[in-house]
CSV table of C-alpha atoms (C1' of nucleotides) in Angstrom, one decimal:
chain,number,residue,atom,x,y,z
A,617,MET,CA,0.0,0.0,0.0
A,618,ASN,CA,2.8,2.3,0.9
A,619,THR,CA,4.4,1.4,-2.4
A,620,TYR,CA,1.5,3.1,-4.2
A,621,THR,CA,1.3,6.2,-2.1
A,622,ASP,CA,5.0,6.6,-2.6
A,623,PHE,CA,4.5,6.5,-6.4
A,624,PHE,CA,2.0,9.3,-6.1
A,625,LYS,CA,4.1,11.2,-3.7
A,626,ALA,CA,7.0,11.0,-6.1
A,627,LEU,CA,4.9,12.5,-8.8
A,628,SER,CA,3.3,15.2,-6.7
A,629,ASP,CA,6.3,17.5,-7.3
A,630,GLU,CA,6.4,19.5,-10.6
A,631,THR,CA,10.1,18.9,-11.2
A,632,ARG,CA,9.8,15.1,-10.7
A,633,LEU,CA,6.7,14.9,-12.8
A,634,ARG,CA,8.6,16.6,-15.6
A,635,ILE,CA,11.5,14.2,-15.2
A,636,LEU,CA,9.2,11.2,-15.4
A,637,HIS,CA,7.3,12.6,-18.3
A,638,LEU,CA,10.6,13.0,-20.3
A,639,LEU,CA,11.5,9.4,-19.6
A,640,VAL,CA,8.1,8.0,-20.4
A,641,VAL,CA,7.7,9.9,-23.7
A,642,SER,CA,11.3,9.6,-24.9
A,643,LYS,CA,11.7,5.9,-23.9
A,644,SER,CA,15.4,6.8,-23.4
A,645,GLU,CA,17.9,7.1,-20.7
A,646,LEU,CA,18.9,10.7,-19.8
A,647,CYS,CA,21.8,11.8,-17.8
A,648,VAL,CA,21.9,14.3,-15.0
A,649,CYS,CA,23.4,17.2,-16.9
A,650,GLU,CA,20.7,16.8,-19.6
A,651,PHE,CA,18.0,17.0,-17.0
A,652,THR,CA,19.7,20.0,-15.5
A,653,ASP,CA,19.6,22.0,-18.8
A,654,ILE,CA,16.1,20.9,-19.7
A,655,LEU,CA,14.5,21.6,-16.3
A,656,GLU,CA,16.6,24.7,-15.7
A,657,THR,CA,17.2,23.6,-12.1
A,658,PRO,CA,20.6,23.3,-10.4
A,659,THR,CA,22.3,19.9,-10.6
A,660,TYR,CA,22.1,19.3,-6.9
A,661,ASN,CA,18.4,19.7,-7.1
A,662,VAL,CA,18.0,17.4,-10.0
A,663,SER,CA,20.1,14.9,-8.3
A,664,LYS,CA,18.0,14.9,-5.2
A,665,HIS,CA,14.7,14.6,-7.2
A,666,LEU,CA,16.2,11.7,-9.2
A,667,LYS,CA,17.1,10.0,-5.9
A,668,ILE,CA,13.5,10.3,-4.7
A,669,LEU,CA,12.1,8.8,-8.0
A,670,LYS,CA,14.7,6.0,-7.7
A,671,ASN,CA,13.7,5.2,-4.1
A,672,ALA,CA,10.1,5.1,-5.1
A,673,GLY,CA,11.1,2.4,-7.6
A,674,LEU,CA,10.1,4.4,-10.7
A,675,ILE,CA,13.6,4.8,-12.3
A,676,ASN,CA,16.9,3.1,-12.5
A,677,GLU,CA,20.5,4.4,-12.5
A,678,ARG,CA,23.4,3.4,-14.8
A,679,LYS,CA,26.9,4.8,-14.5
A,680,GLU,CA,29.1,5.3,-17.5
A,681,GLY,CA,32.4,7.1,-16.7
A,682,ARG,CA,31.6,10.4,-15.1
A,683,TRP,CA,28.1,10.4,-16.4
A,684,VAL,CA,25.0,8.9,-14.7
A,685,TYR,CA,22.0,7.9,-16.8
A,686,PHE,CA,18.5,7.4,-15.5
A,687,GLY,CA,15.7,5.5,-17.2
A,688,LEU,CA,12.3,4.0,-16.4
A,689,THR,CA,12.3,0.7,-14.5
A,690,PRO,CA,10.9,-2.1,-16.5
A,691,VAL,CA,7.1,-2.0,-16.0
A,692,LYS,CA,5.8,-4.9,-14.0
A,693,GLY,CA,2.1,-4.9,-13.3
A,694,ARG,CA,-0.8,-3.2,-14.9
A,695,PHE,CA,-0.9,-0.3,-12.4
A,696,LEU,CA,2.4,1.2,-13.5
A,697,GLU,CA,1.6,0.5,-17.1
A,698,LEU,CA,-1.6,2.6,-16.8
A,699,LEU,CA,0.1,5.3,-14.7
A,700,PHE,CA,2.8,5.8,-17.3
A,701,GLU,CA,0.1,6.0,-20.0
A,702,ALA,CA,-1.7,8.6,-18.0
A,703,ILE,CA,1.5,10.7,-17.7
A,704,LYS,CA,2.0,10.6,-21.4
A,705,GLU,CA,-1.5,12.2,-21.8
A,706,ILE,CA,-1.0,15.2,-19.7
A,707,PRO,CA,-1.7,18.2,-21.9
A,708,ALA,CA,0.5,20.8,-20.2
A,709,GLN,CA,2.5,23.4,-22.2
A,710,GLN,CA,5.5,23.0,-19.9
A,711,LEU,CA,5.8,19.4,-20.9
A,712,LYS,CA,5.8,20.2,-24.6
A,713,THR,CA,8.5,22.8,-24.0
A,714,ASP,CA,10.5,20.2,-22.1
A,715,LEU,CA,10.4,17.8,-25.1
A,716,ASN,CA,11.7,20.6,-27.4
A,717,GLU,CA,14.6,21.1,-25.0
A,718,LEU,CA,15.2,17.4,-24.9
A,719,GLN,CA,15.5,17.3,-28.7
A,720,LYS,CA,18.2,20.0,-28.5
A,721,ARG,CA,20.1,17.9,-26.0
A,722,PHE,CA,19.7,14.8,-28.2
A,723,ASP,CA,21.1,16.8,-31.1
A,724,ILE,CA,24.3,17.4,-29.4
A,725,ARG,CA,24.8,13.8,-28.2
A,726,ILE,CA,27.8,12.1,-29.8
A,727,GLU,CA,27.2,8.6,-31.0
A,728,GLY,CA,24.2,8.5,-28.7
A,729,LYS,CA,26.1,9.6,-25.6
A,730,CYS,CA,25.9,12.7,-23.5
A,731,LEU,CA,29.4,14.0,-23.6
A,732,LEU,CA,29.0,17.8,-23.5
A,733,GLY,CA,27.9,18.4,-19.9
A,734,ILE,CA,25.8,21.3,-18.7
A,735,GLN,CA,25.4,24.0,-21.4
A,736,LYS,CA,23.7,26.6,-19.2
A,737,GLU,CA,26.5,28.2,-17.0
A,738,HIS,CA,24.3,29.5,-14.2
A,739,LEU,CA,23.1,26.0,-13.4
A,740,LYS,CA,26.4,24.5,-12.6
A,741,ASN,CA,27.7,23.9,-9.1
A,742,HIS,CA,30.6,26.3,-8.3
B,1175,MET,CA,0.6,21.8,-14.6
B,1176,ASN,CA,-0.2,22.5,-11.0
B,1177,THR,CA,-3.6,20.7,-11.6
B,1178,TYR,CA,-1.7,17.5,-12.3
B,1179,THR,CA,0.7,17.6,-9.4
B,1180,ASP,CA,-2.4,18.4,-7.2
B,1181,PHE,CA,-4.0,15.2,-8.5
B,1182,PHE,CA,-0.9,13.2,-7.4
B,1183,LYS,CA,-0.6,15.0,-4.1
B,1184,ALA,CA,-4.2,14.2,-3.4
B,1185,LEU,CA,-3.5,10.5,-3.9
B,1186,SER,CA,-0.2,10.5,-2.0
B,1187,ASP,CA,-2.0,9.9,1.3
B,1188,GLU,CA,-3.2,6.4,2.1
B,1189,THR,CA,-6.6,7.5,3.5
B,1190,ARG,CA,-7.3,9.5,0.4
B,1191,LEU,CA,-6.2,6.7,-2.0
B,1192,ARG,CA,-8.5,4.3,-0.2
B,1193,ILE,CA,-11.4,6.8,-0.5
B,1194,LEU,CA,-10.8,7.3,-4.2
B,1195,HIS,CA,-10.4,3.6,-4.8
B,1196,LEU,CA,-13.8,3.0,-3.2
B,1197,LEU,CA,-15.4,5.5,-5.4
B,1198,VAL,CA,-13.7,4.3,-8.6
B,1199,VAL,CA,-14.5,0.6,-8.0
B,1200,SER,CA,-18.0,1.0,-6.7
B,1201,LYS,CA,-19.1,3.7,-9.2
B,1202,SER,CA,-21.3,5.0,-6.4
B,1203,GLU,CA,-21.7,8.0,-4.2
B,1204,LEU,CA,-20.8,7.3,-0.6
B,1205,CYS,CA,-21.6,9.4,2.4
B,1206,VAL,CA,-19.2,10.6,5.1
B,1207,CYS,CA,-20.4,8.2,7.8
B,1208,GLU,CA,-19.9,5.3,5.4
B,1209,PHE,CA,-16.4,6.3,4.8
B,1210,THR,CA,-15.8,6.7,8.5
B,1211,ASP,CA,-16.9,3.2,9.3
B,1212,ILE,CA,-15.0,1.7,6.3
B,1213,LEU,CA,-11.7,3.6,6.9
B,1214,GLU,CA,-11.9,3.4,10.7
B,1215,THR,CA,-10.8,7.0,10.9
B,1216,PRO,CA,-12.6,9.7,12.9
B,1217,THR,CA,-15.2,11.7,11.0
B,1218,TYR,CA,-13.3,15.0,11.2
B,1219,ASN,CA,-10.4,13.3,9.6
B,1220,VAL,CA,-12.5,11.8,6.8
B,1221,SER,CA,-14.1,15.2,6.2
B,1222,LYS,CA,-10.8,16.9,5.8
B,1223,HIS,CA,-9.5,14.3,3.4
B,1224,LEU,CA,-12.7,14.6,1.3
B,1225,LYS,CA,-12.2,18.3,1.2
B,1226,ILE,CA,-8.7,17.9,-0.2
B,1227,LEU,CA,-9.9,15.5,-2.9
B,1228,LYS,CA,-12.7,17.9,-3.8
B,1229,ASN,CA,-10.3,20.9,-4.0
B,1230,ALA,CA,-8.1,18.8,-6.3
B,1231,GLY,CA,-11.1,18.4,-8.6
B,1232,LEU,CA,-11.4,14.6,-8.2
B,1233,ILE,CA,-14.7,14.3,-6.4
B,1234,ASN,CA,-18.1,16.1,-6.1
B,1235,GLU,CA,-20.3,16.8,-3.1
B,1236,ARG,CA,-24.1,16.4,-2.9
B,1237,LYS,CA,-26.2,17.2,0.2
B,1238,GLU,CA,-29.3,15.3,1.1
B,1239,GLY,CA,-30.8,16.2,4.5
B,1240,ARG,CA,-28.2,15.7,7.2
B,1241,TRP,CA,-26.1,13.5,4.9
B,1242,VAL,CA,-23.4,14.5,2.4
B,1243,TYR,CA,-22.6,12.1,-0.4
B,1244,PHE,CA,-19.4,12.2,-2.4
B,1245,GLY,CA,-18.8,10.8,-5.8
B,1246,LEU,CA,-16.2,10.9,-8.6
B,1247,THR,CA,-16.3,14.0,-10.9
B,1248,PRO,CA,-17.3,13.2,-14.4
B,1249,VAL,CA,-14.1,12.2,-16.2
B,1250,LYS,CA,-13.1,14.7,-18.8
B,1251,GLY,CA,-9.8,13.9,-20.6
B,1252,ARG,CA,-7.8,10.8,-21.1
B,1253,PHE,CA,-5.5,11.5,-18.3
B,1254,LEU,CA,-8.1,11.1,-15.5
B,1255,GLU,CA,-9.6,8.1,-17.3
B,1256,LEU,CA,-6.3,6.3,-17.2
B,1257,LEU,CA,-5.5,7.4,-13.7
B,1258,PHE,CA,-8.8,6.0,-12.4
B,1259,GLU,CA,-8.1,2.8,-14.4
B,1260,ALA,CA,-4.7,2.6,-12.7
B,1261,ILE,CA,-6.2,3.0,-9.3
B,1262,LYS,CA,-8.6,0.1,-10.0
B,1263,GLU,CA,-5.6,-2.1,-10.6
B,1264,ILE,CA,-3.8,-1.6,-7.3
B,1265,PRO,CA,-3.3,-5.1,-5.9
B,1266,ALA,CA,-3.3,-4.2,-2.2
B,1267,GLN,CA,-4.9,-6.3,0.5
B,1268,GLN,CA,-6.2,-3.2,2.4
B,1269,LEU,CA,-8.2,-2.2,-0.6
B,1270,LYS,CA,-9.9,-5.6,-0.9
B,1271,THR,CA,-10.8,-5.4,2.8
B,1272,ASP,CA,-12.2,-1.9,2.2
B,1273,LEU,CA,-14.5,-3.3,-0.5
B,1274,ASN,CA,-15.8,-6.0,1.9
B,1275,GLU,CA,-16.6,-3.3,4.5
B,1276,LEU,CA,-18.3,-1.2,1.8
B,1277,GLN,CA,-20.5,-4.1,1.0
B,1278,LYS,CA,-21.6,-4.3,4.6
B,1279,ARG,CA,-22.5,-0.6,4.5
B,1280,PHE,CA,-24.4,-1.1,1.3
B,1281,ASP,CA,-26.3,-3.9,2.9
B,1282,ILE,CA,-27.7,-1.6,5.6
B,1283,ARG,CA,-28.7,1.1,3.2
B,1284,ILE,CA,-32.5,1.7,3.1
B,1285,GLU,CA,-33.8,2.1,-0.4
B,1286,GLY,CA,-30.3,2.9,-1.6
B,1287,LYS,CA,-29.8,5.6,1.1
B,1288,CYS,CA,-27.4,5.8,3.9
B,1289,LEU,CA,-29.7,6.4,6.9
B,1290,LEU,CA,-28.0,4.6,9.8
B,1291,GLY,CA,-25.0,6.8,10.5
B,1292,ILE,CA,-21.8,5.7,12.0
B,1293,GLN,CA,-21.9,2.2,13.4
B,1294,LYS,CA,-18.5,2.2,15.2
B,1295,GLU,CA,-19.0,4.2,18.4
B,1296,HIS,CA,-15.3,5.0,18.9
B,1297,LEU,CA,-15.2,6.9,15.6
B,1298,LYS,CA,-17.9,9.5,16.4
B,1299,ASN,CA,-17.2,13.1,17.4
B,1300,HIS,CA,-18.1,13.7,21.1
C,1143,DT,C1',50.3,15.0,-9.1
C,1144,DG,C1',47.2,18.5,-9.8
C,1145,DC,C1',43.0,20.2,-12.1
C,1146,DA,C1',38.5,20.2,-14.3
C,1147,DT,C1',34.2,18.1,-14.7
C,1148,DA,C1',30.0,15.2,-13.3
C,1149,DG,C1',27.4,14.2,-9.6
C,1150,DT,C1',26.1,13.4,-4.4
C,1151,DT,C1',25.3,14.6,0.3
C,1152,DG,C1',24.7,17.1,4.9
C,1153,DC,C1',23.0,21.1,7.1
C,1154,DA,C1',19.9,25.0,8.1
C,1155,DC,C1',15.7,27.1,7.0
C,1156,DA,C1',11.0,28.0,5.7
C,1157,DA,C1',6.8,26.0,4.1
C,1158,DT,C1',3.5,22.4,4.1
C,1159,DG,C1',0.8,18.4,5.7
C,1160,DG,C1',-1.7,15.2,8.8
C,1161,DC,C1',-3.6,14.6,13.3
C,1162,DG,C1',-6.4,15.3,17.6
C,1163,DC,C1',-9.2,18.3,20.1
C,1164,DA,C1',-12.8,21.4,20.7
C,1165,DA,C1',-16.1,24.4,19.0
C,1166,DC,C1',-19.2,25.2,15.5
C,1167,DA,C1',-23.2,24.8,11.8
C,1168,DA,C1',-27.2,22.6,9.9
C,1169,DA,C1',-30.9,19.5,9.7
C,1170,DG,C1',-34.3,16.5,11.7
C,1171,DA,C1',-36.7,14.5,15.8
C,1172,DT,C1',-39.1,14.9,20.4
D,40,DA,C1',-37.7,25.2,22.1
D,41,DT,C1',-34.3,21.7,23.0
D,42,DC,C1',-31.7,17.7,21.9
D,43,DT,C1',-29.6,14.5,18.8
D,44,DT,C1',-27.2,13.5,14.8
D,45,DT,C1',-24.3,14.5,10.7
D,46,DG,C1',-20.7,16.9,9.3
D,47,DT,C1',-17.2,21.0,9.1
D,48,DT,C1',-13.6,24.1,10.7
D,49,DG,C1',-9.9,26.5,13.4
D,50,DC,C1',-6.0,25.8,16.4
D,51,DG,C1',-1.7,23.9,18.1
D,52,DC,C1',1.6,20.2,17.6
D,53,DC,C1',4.9,17.5,15.3
D,54,DA,C1',6.9,15.3,11.2
D,55,DT,C1',8.0,15.7,6.5
D,56,DT,C1',9.5,18.2,2.3
D,57,DG,C1',11.9,21.3,-1.1
D,58,DT,C1',15.6,24.6,-1.5
D,59,DG,C1',20.2,26.8,-1.4
D,60,DC,C1',24.8,26.5,0.1
D,61,DA,C1',29.0,24.3,0.8
D,62,DA,C1',31.7,20.3,1.2
D,63,DC,C1',32.4,16.1,-0.6
D,64,DT,C1',33.4,11.8,-4.0
D,65,DA,C1',34.7,10.1,-8.3
D,66,DT,C1',36.3,9.9,-12.9
D,67,DG,C1',39.2,11.5,-16.6
D,68,DC,C1',42.9,14.5,-18.4
D,69,DA,C1',47.3,17.2,-18.8
DNA sequence: TGCATAGTTGCACAATGGCGCAACAAAGAT
DNA sequence: ATCTTTGTTGCGCCATTGTGCAACTATGCA
């Protein structure tokens, strides 16, 4: 039961909902610096939100050199299947904008990998 | 956007998830004293949770004499449709128990109306 | 070895959220 | 009119949550 309220709690924050939406729609893994640029939120913030989504069991982590990629967990059960479908259907302008920004990040990937890091200076840790 | 995080926030509490599950599965209106007995939570608590669900736009209120019935809002949009489907599919024991308790309350309705009030003494306001 | 880059974590702070209690409103019954 | 029943609301308390800052780890490069 707690599992399910935790799913909803994880999605009850705008930043985290945007993160999950990006993952559901793109069907890809994204790395922390890509999220940072797309969401326009400092890295430490993105990192914390990703941790919450991970602890809720919604996303997985994969390390590759200095980069950490996050993707959806494999869907087991009809509940998550429907929940992800629902998220895909949210008709919010913000989410469309996010997808545009995601495309920009995909365009600067090199052989499918995120190698360029954060592009927006003001979002980096100093 | 806030609309959607509010939906999730509303469902990120166990009591409220149980309430919405009852409404989604039963396709009925239930009154506050029925929720009180089923959820085994004091009336003032039930009332507050119902208010939160109502403010989120998930449920409606209808007064009938001293009784107040709550039911799902008419679904507009694919997002809510899928969200409610998802809630139906949650395989938690607690929710099954709730449905049994709901049946008991339906059994003591008179001509489809909740006329008997709270059955569990310790849950009433004093 | 030292430096830059990618990311995480601990701390302090303000805001929010759920609970219990007690007081309240509203409707019907005696 | 008064009492009972159904339900709501305001208050104080405590726990949780999101944020920014600063310190930290870890990986790769010169």
